[in-house]
Amino acid sequence: MASVHISPYAGDWYPGESSALEALLEERFAESRKRTGSYLLSNPMGLVAPHAGPAYSGTVAAAVYRAIEEQQPAQVILLAFPHRGGLGRVATPDVSSIRTPLGDAAIDQGFANEFPVMPEWRVCDHSFEIQLPFLQRTVPRALITPLYVGSMEEPQRRHAAEILARAWHPGVVFVASSDFTHYGRAFGFQPFPNDRHVEARLRELDFECMDAASSLDGERFLAALERNGATVCGAGPIALLLEVLRRVPGAPYQTMLDYQTSGAITGDFTHCVSYAALGYYGAGSYALGNEDSAALLKSAEATLARLRQSGRREPVPAIDGSAALDARRGVFVSLHSGGELLGCIGNIAGRDSLRMDVAEMTLSAALEDPRFQPATSASGPIDVEISVLTPLRQIRDEADF
């Protein structure tokens, strides 16, 4: 086993001096907080992080590592891959530590008895090593367990997923390293012209891939890539991650933490790479606390009272509660009088923050449900029920529930 592997990406893909690298990471974390807000879902079970140079994908990657920093897991199992190919299985790199400008990161070989151990020079790749400075910054005491994932057939993937799923317990988080669509002649992928619509078309392509990943079905995800041709470089690690997560207790739901393209950063879409940060959280991570629930009910009741008293359609947003109410979530509002339903309106994906959406849905339920007369015509008290949804998940049939 090599004692220390010096990462070749320092001074090339990111600054070679510790102070400059620390400053760059801090800038990216600050930009992430500005883009996505301070609120973080708790306890991710798995994540997808981009791996381009931090100057490009670092802001999106920071959304992943802010979640990891909040959780402080005991172990991070990082699924990477060699861009040069040639690996048809899962392998453990034969190295005890990797040196970056932030110091030496100890490397765990906890799966050496399950997967072959390969010399670091054969698998060394930025898909793993670009993640290291982020890990060193956010979870310096965590056990870092890298695995390089090659192109596998479904039976091999299923076998590897079963091994990894048995290793999961609270305190373990899986990270799949992948950039999304690589667009342009240099990548051999230009399915549509580089015109004023290219940004929207790239977004549509990337979101189709992400929607397929929400299924926690590796084969379904890979089939979507084959169908649309999207050049997602870490397809293997993502597919394996999905198969692992569907096997752990309480299979999680996917949330997009951030998304950006290099074209949006540089203004040049002729050579563009997409970056997505995805998180996978159990249903309990989406539950609202008592204070937040009370704030939403207060907002709905105040909105309904104003409508009934004045006839004015003016939402009363929730002003109390935590930053969780700033998130966009699917939500439905139901109005009842005794046992009679007066209206039920909502949206499944979230148009605005919960603070605003609940008030707006209350007005819609009172006035726009075509099945009922407006709730303003009802006499007596009206009960309000609010249903906040987990994210959508693609399924094949009822067996996926």
Coordinates of C-alpha atoms in Angstrom, one line a residue:
M1 CA 0.0 0.0 0.0
A2 CA 1.3 3.4 -0.9
S3 CA 1.8 5.5 2.2
V4 CA 0.8 8.9 0.7
H5 CA -0.6 9.8 -2.7
I6 CA 0.0 13.4 -3.7
S7 CA -3.1 14.6 -5.6
P8 CA -2.0 15.8 -9.1
Y9 CA -5.0 18.2 -9.2
A10 CA -3.6 20.7 -6.7
G11 CA -2.2 23.7 -8.5
D12 CA -4.0 22.7 -11.6
W13 CA -7.7 22.1 -11.1
Y14 CA -7.7 24.3 -7.9
P15 CA -5.1 26.4 -6.1
G16 CA -2.0 24.7 -4.9
E17 CA -1.6 26.9 -1.8
S18 CA -3.7 26.2 1.3
S19 CA -4.7 29.8 1.9
A20 CA -5.9 30.3 -1.7
L21 CA -7.8 27.1 -1.7
E22 CA -9.4 27.9 1.7
A23 CA -10.5 31.3 0.3
L24 CA -11.9 29.8 -2.9
L25 CA -13.9 27.2 -0.9
E26 CA -15.2 29.9 1.5
E27 CA -16.3 32.0 -1.5
R28 CA -18.2 29.0 -3.0
F29 CA -19.9 28.2 0.3
A30 CA -21.0 31.8 0.7
E31 CA -22.4 31.9 -2.8
S32 CA -24.2 28.7 -2.1
R33 CA -25.9 30.2 0.9
K34 CA -26.9 33.2 -1.2
R35 CA -28.3 31.0 -3.9
T36 CA -30.2 28.4 -1.9
G37 CA -30.8 30.1 1.5
S38 CA -29.7 29.0 5.0
Y39 CA -32.3 26.2 5.5
L40 CA -31.0 22.7 5.2
L41 CA -32.9 19.5 5.3
S42 CA -31.5 17.2 8.0
N43 CA -29.8 13.8 7.7
P44 CA -29.2 13.0 4.1
M45 CA -28.7 9.3 3.3
G46 CA -27.2 9.9 -0.1
L47 CA -26.1 12.8 -2.3
V48 CA -24.9 13.6 -5.8
A49 CA -22.1 16.1 -6.1
P50 CA -20.4 17.6 -9.2
H51 CA -16.6 17.3 -9.6
A52 CA -15.4 20.0 -12.0
G53 CA -12.9 22.5 -10.8
P54 CA -14.2 24.4 -7.7
A55 CA -14.1 27.6 -9.7
Y56 CA -16.9 26.2 -11.9
S57 CA -18.9 23.6 -10.0
G58 CA -17.8 24.6 -6.5
T59 CA -21.0 26.6 -5.7
V60 CA -23.3 23.7 -6.6
A61 CA -21.0 21.2 -4.8
A62 CA -21.1 23.5 -1.7
A63 CA -24.8 22.8 -1.5
V64 CA -24.0 19.1 -1.0
Y65 CA -21.2 19.7 1.5
R66 CA -23.2 22.2 3.5
A67 CA -25.6 19.3 4.0
I68 CA -22.8 17.0 5.0
E69 CA -21.3 19.6 7.3
E70 CA -24.7 20.0 9.1
Q71 CA -25.0 16.3 9.6
Q72 CA -21.4 15.6 10.6
P73 CA -21.5 11.9 9.5
A74 CA -19.0 9.4 10.9
Q75 CA -18.4 8.0 7.5
V76 CA -18.7 9.2 3.9
I77 CA -18.7 6.5 1.2
L78 CA -17.8 8.2 -2.0
L79 CA -18.6 6.6 -5.3
A80 CA -16.3 7.9 -8.1
F81 CA -15.1 6.6 -11.4
P82 CA -12.1 6.8 -13.7
H83 CA -12.9 9.0 -16.7
R84 CA -10.5 7.1 -18.9
G85 CA -12.7 4.0 -18.5
G86 CA -11.4 0.4 -18.4
L87 CA -13.0 -0.5 -15.1
G88 CA -15.8 -3.0 -15.3
R89 CA -16.5 -3.4 -11.6
V90 CA -16.2 -1.7 -8.2
A91 CA -12.6 -1.2 -6.9
T92 CA -11.0 0.1 -3.8
P93 CA -7.9 2.3 -4.4
D94 CA -4.7 1.0 -2.8
V95 CA -3.7 4.1 -0.9
S96 CA -3.6 5.0 2.8
S97 CA -3.9 8.8 2.5
I98 CA -4.1 11.5 -0.2
R99 CA -2.3 14.8 0.2
T100 CA -4.0 18.1 -0.8
P101 CA -3.0 21.6 0.1
L102 CA -5.3 21.2 3.2
G103 CA -3.2 18.3 4.5
D104 CA -3.2 14.5 4.3
A105 CA -6.7 12.9 4.2
A106 CA -6.7 9.4 5.6
I107 CA -8.4 6.9 3.2
D108 CA -10.4 3.9 4.5
Q109 CA -10.3 0.6 2.8
G110 CA -13.2 -0.9 4.6
F111 CA -14.4 -2.8 1.5
A112 CA -11.1 -4.4 0.6
N113 CA -12.5 -7.8 1.4
E114 CA -15.6 -7.2 -0.8
F115 CA -14.1 -5.4 -3.9
P116 CA -10.7 -5.7 -5.5
V117 CA -7.9 -3.4 -4.4
M118 CA -6.3 -1.6 -7.3
P119 CA -3.1 0.6 -7.5
E120 CA -4.0 4.2 -7.2
W121 CA -2.3 5.1 -10.5
R122 CA -4.8 2.9 -12.3
V123 CA -7.9 4.6 -11.0
C124 CA -6.7 8.0 -9.8
D125 CA -9.3 10.5 -11.1
H126 CA -10.6 13.9 -10.3
S127 CA -14.1 12.5 -9.8
F128 CA -12.9 11.5 -6.4
E129 CA -9.9 13.8 -5.6
I130 CA -11.8 17.1 -6.4
Q131 CA -14.2 16.1 -3.6
L132 CA -11.4 15.8 -1.0
P133 CA -10.8 19.5 -0.2
F134 CA -14.6 19.9 0.4
L135 CA -14.5 16.9 2.7
Q136 CA -11.5 18.1 4.5
R137 CA -13.2 21.5 5.1
T138 CA -16.5 20.2 6.3
V139 CA -16.0 16.8 8.0
P140 CA -12.3 16.6 8.9
R141 CA -12.9 13.7 11.4
A142 CA -15.1 11.6 9.2
L143 CA -13.9 8.2 7.8
I144 CA -13.5 8.7 4.0
T145 CA -14.2 5.5 2.0
P146 CA -13.7 5.9 -1.7
L147 CA -14.9 3.4 -4.3
Y148 CA -14.3 3.6 -8.0
V149 CA -17.3 2.4 -10.0
G150 CA -16.9 1.0 -13.5
S151 CA -19.5 0.2 -16.1
M152 CA -21.4 -2.9 -14.9
E153 CA -24.3 -5.0 -16.0
E154 CA -27.4 -5.1 -13.8
P155 CA -26.5 -8.3 -11.9
Q156 CA -23.1 -6.9 -10.9
R157 CA -24.7 -3.6 -9.9
R158 CA -27.3 -5.3 -7.8
H159 CA -24.7 -7.4 -6.0
A160 CA -22.5 -4.3 -5.2
A161 CA -25.6 -2.5 -4.0
E162 CA -26.5 -5.2 -1.6
I163 CA -23.0 -5.1 -0.1
L164 CA -23.1 -1.4 0.3
A165 CA -26.6 -1.3 1.6
R166 CA -25.6 -3.6 4.4
A167 CA -23.0 -1.0 5.4
W168 CA -25.5 1.7 5.9
H169 CA -26.6 2.9 9.3
P170 CA -27.3 6.3 10.8
G171 CA -24.1 8.2 10.6
V172 CA -23.1 6.9 7.1
V173 CA -23.8 9.0 4.0
F174 CA -23.2 7.9 0.4
V175 CA -22.0 10.5 -2.2
A176 CA -22.0 9.8 -5.9
S177 CA -19.6 12.0 -7.9
S178 CA -21.0 13.2 -11.3
D179 CA -21.4 16.1 -13.6
F180 CA -24.4 16.2 -15.8
T181 CA -24.8 17.1 -19.5
H182 CA -21.6 17.8 -21.4
Y183 CA -22.7 19.9 -24.4
G184 CA -20.7 21.0 -27.4
R185 CA -18.6 19.8 -30.3
A186 CA -15.6 19.1 -28.0
F187 CA -17.8 16.6 -26.1
G188 CA -19.3 15.1 -29.3
F189 CA -22.8 16.0 -28.1
Q190 CA -24.7 18.7 -29.8
P191 CA -28.3 17.5 -30.2
F192 CA -29.6 21.0 -30.6
P193 CA -28.1 24.2 -32.0
N194 CA -26.3 26.7 -29.8
D195 CA -29.0 29.4 -30.0
R196 CA -31.0 31.5 -27.6
H197 CA -32.9 28.3 -26.6
V198 CA -29.9 26.2 -25.6
E199 CA -29.9 27.0 -21.9
A200 CA -33.6 26.0 -21.6
R201 CA -33.0 22.9 -23.6
L202 CA -30.1 21.9 -21.5
R203 CA -32.2 22.4 -18.3
E204 CA -35.0 20.3 -19.8
L205 CA -32.5 17.5 -20.6
D206 CA -30.8 17.6 -17.2
F207 CA -34.1 17.6 -15.3
E208 CA -35.4 14.6 -17.3
C209 CA -32.3 12.8 -16.0
M210 CA -32.9 14.0 -12.5
D211 CA -36.5 13.0 -12.6
A212 CA -35.5 9.5 -13.6
A213 CA -33.0 9.4 -10.7
S214 CA -35.9 10.1 -8.3
S215 CA -37.1 6.6 -8.9
L216 CA -34.2 5.1 -6.9
D217 CA -34.0 2.6 -9.9
G218 CA -30.6 2.4 -11.5
E219 CA -31.9 0.7 -14.6
R220 CA -34.6 3.3 -15.1
F221 CA -32.1 6.1 -14.7
L222 CA -29.7 4.5 -17.2
A223 CA -32.5 3.9 -19.6
A224 CA -33.4 7.6 -19.5
L225 CA -29.8 8.5 -20.5
E226 CA -29.8 6.0 -23.3
R227 CA -33.1 7.4 -24.5
N228 CA -32.2 11.1 -24.5
G229 CA -28.4 10.7 -25.0
A230 CA -27.5 12.9 -22.1
T231 CA -23.7 12.8 -21.4
V232 CA -23.8 12.3 -17.6
C233 CA -20.3 11.3 -16.9
G234 CA -20.9 9.7 -13.5
A235 CA -23.9 7.5 -14.6
G236 CA -22.3 4.4 -13.0
P237 CA -21.9 5.9 -9.6
I238 CA -25.4 7.5 -9.7
A239 CA -27.0 4.2 -10.8
L240 CA -25.2 2.3 -8.0
L241 CA -26.2 5.0 -5.4
L242 CA -29.8 4.6 -6.4
E243 CA -29.7 0.9 -6.1
V244 CA -28.1 1.2 -2.6
L245 CA -30.7 3.7 -1.4
R246 CA -33.7 1.6 -2.5
R247 CA -32.4 -1.2 -0.3
V248 CA -31.8 0.8 2.9
P249 CA -34.6 1.0 5.5
G250 CA -37.0 3.8 4.7
A251 CA -36.1 4.4 1.0
P252 CA -35.5 8.2 0.7
Y253 CA -36.9 10.9 -1.5
Q254 CA -34.8 13.0 -3.9
T255 CA -34.5 16.7 -3.5
M256 CA -32.6 19.0 -5.9
L257 CA -30.3 21.2 -3.8
D258 CA -28.9 23.3 -6.6
Y259 CA -28.3 23.4 -10.3
Q260 CA -26.2 25.5 -12.6
T261 CA -24.3 25.3 -15.9
S262 CA -20.8 26.4 -16.8
G263 CA -22.4 28.3 -19.7
A264 CA -24.4 30.4 -17.2
I265 CA -21.2 31.2 -15.3
T266 CA -19.0 32.1 -18.3
G267 CA -21.7 33.2 -20.8
D268 CA -20.5 30.7 -23.3
F269 CA -22.7 27.7 -24.1
T270 CA -20.6 26.4 -27.0
H271 CA -18.7 24.3 -24.5
C272 CA -20.9 23.7 -21.5
V273 CA -21.1 21.3 -18.5
S274 CA -24.1 21.1 -16.2
Y275 CA -23.8 20.7 -12.4
A276 CA -26.5 19.3 -10.1
A277 CA -26.5 18.8 -6.4
L278 CA -29.0 16.1 -5.3
G279 CA -30.0 15.0 -1.9
Y280 CA -31.8 11.8 -0.7
Y281 CA -33.7 12.1 2.5
G282 CA -36.0 9.9 4.5
A283 CA -39.6 11.0 5.0
G284 CA -38.9 12.2 8.5
S285 CA -36.5 14.9 7.2
Y286 CA -39.4 16.6 5.5
A287 CA -41.7 16.7 8.6
L288 CA -42.4 20.1 10.0
G289 CA -42.1 20.8 13.7
N290 CA -45.0 22.0 15.9
E291 CA -43.9 25.7 15.6
D292 CA -43.9 25.6 11.8
S293 CA -47.2 23.7 11.7
A294 CA -48.8 26.3 14.0
A295 CA -47.4 29.2 11.9
L296 CA -48.9 27.8 8.7
L297 CA -52.3 27.1 10.3
K298 CA -52.3 30.7 11.7
S299 CA -51.5 32.0 8.2
A300 CA -54.3 30.0 6.6
E301 CA -56.8 31.0 9.3
A302 CA -55.9 34.7 9.1
T303 CA -56.2 34.6 5.3
L304 CA -59.6 32.9 5.5
A305 CA -60.9 35.3 8.2
R306 CA -59.9 38.3 6.1
L307 CA -61.6 36.9 3.1
R308 CA -64.8 36.2 5.0
Q309 CA -64.9 39.5 6.8
S310 CA -64.0 41.9 4.0
G311 CA -64.3 39.9 0.8
R312 CA -60.7 40.9 -0.1
R313 CA -58.6 38.3 -1.7
E314 CA -55.4 39.1 0.2
P315 CA -53.1 36.3 1.4
V316 CA -51.6 36.6 4.9
P317 CA -48.2 34.9 4.7
A318 CA -46.8 33.0 7.7
I319 CA -44.4 35.3 9.6
D320 CA -43.5 33.0 12.4
G321 CA -41.8 29.6 12.2
S322 CA -38.4 28.5 11.2
A323 CA -36.4 28.8 7.9
A324 CA -38.1 25.5 6.9
L325 CA -41.1 27.5 5.8
D326 CA -38.9 29.3 3.2
A327 CA -38.6 26.0 1.2
R328 CA -40.7 25.2 -1.8
R329 CA -42.8 22.2 -1.1
G330 CA -45.9 20.6 -2.6
V331 CA -48.9 21.6 -0.4
F332 CA -52.7 21.2 -0.3
V333 CA -55.2 23.1 1.8
S334 CA -58.6 21.6 2.6
L335 CA -61.5 23.4 4.1
H336 CA -64.2 21.6 6.1
S337 CA -67.4 22.6 7.8
G338 CA -68.2 19.9 10.2
G339 CA -67.8 16.7 8.2
E340 CA -68.5 18.5 4.9
L341 CA -65.7 19.3 2.5
L342 CA -65.9 22.9 1.2
G343 CA -62.8 22.9 -1.0
C344 CA -59.4 21.4 -1.5
I345 CA -56.7 23.0 -3.7
G346 CA -53.0 22.6 -3.9
N347 CA -49.9 22.0 -6.0
I348 CA -47.6 19.1 -6.1
A349 CA -44.2 20.7 -6.5
G350 CA -44.3 24.1 -4.8
R351 CA -44.6 27.5 -6.6
D352 CA -43.4 29.7 -3.9
S353 CA -42.2 29.3 -0.3
L354 CA -44.5 27.5 2.1
R355 CA -45.1 30.8 3.9
M356 CA -46.8 32.2 0.8
D357 CA -48.1 29.1 -0.9
V358 CA -50.3 28.0 2.1
A359 CA -52.0 31.4 2.1
E360 CA -52.5 31.4 -1.7
M361 CA -53.9 27.8 -1.6
T362 CA -56.3 28.8 1.2
L363 CA -57.8 31.4 -1.1
S364 CA -57.9 29.0 -4.0
A365 CA -59.6 26.3 -1.9
A366 CA -62.2 28.9 -0.6
L367 CA -63.0 30.4 -4.0
E368 CA -61.8 28.2 -7.0
D369 CA -62.6 24.5 -6.3
P370 CA -65.1 23.9 -9.2
R371 CA -66.8 21.1 -7.3
F372 CA -68.2 23.3 -4.6
Q373 CA -69.8 26.7 -4.0
P374 CA -67.4 29.3 -2.6
A375 CA -66.6 28.6 1.0
T376 CA -67.5 32.3 1.8
S377 CA -71.1 31.2 1.5
A378 CA -70.8 28.8 4.4
S379 CA -71.9 29.8 7.9
G380 CA -70.3 28.9 11.1
P381 CA -66.7 27.9 11.7
I382 CA -64.5 26.5 9.0
D383 CA -61.7 23.9 9.8
V384 CA -58.4 24.1 7.9
E385 CA -56.3 21.1 7.1
I386 CA -52.8 21.6 5.5
S387 CA -51.0 18.7 3.8
V388 CA -47.3 19.3 3.1
L389 CA -45.9 16.7 0.6
T390 CA -42.7 14.9 0.2
P391 CA -41.1 15.3 -3.2
L392 CA -42.4 13.3 -6.2
R393 CA -40.9 10.0 -7.0
Q394 CA -41.1 8.2 -10.3
I395 CA -42.5 4.7 -10.0
R396 CA -43.1 1.8 -12.4
D397 CA -46.2 0.4 -10.7
E398 CA -47.8 0.0 -7.2
A399 CA -45.0 -2.4 -6.1
D400 CA -42.7 0.7 -5.9
F401 CA -44.7 2.3 -3.1

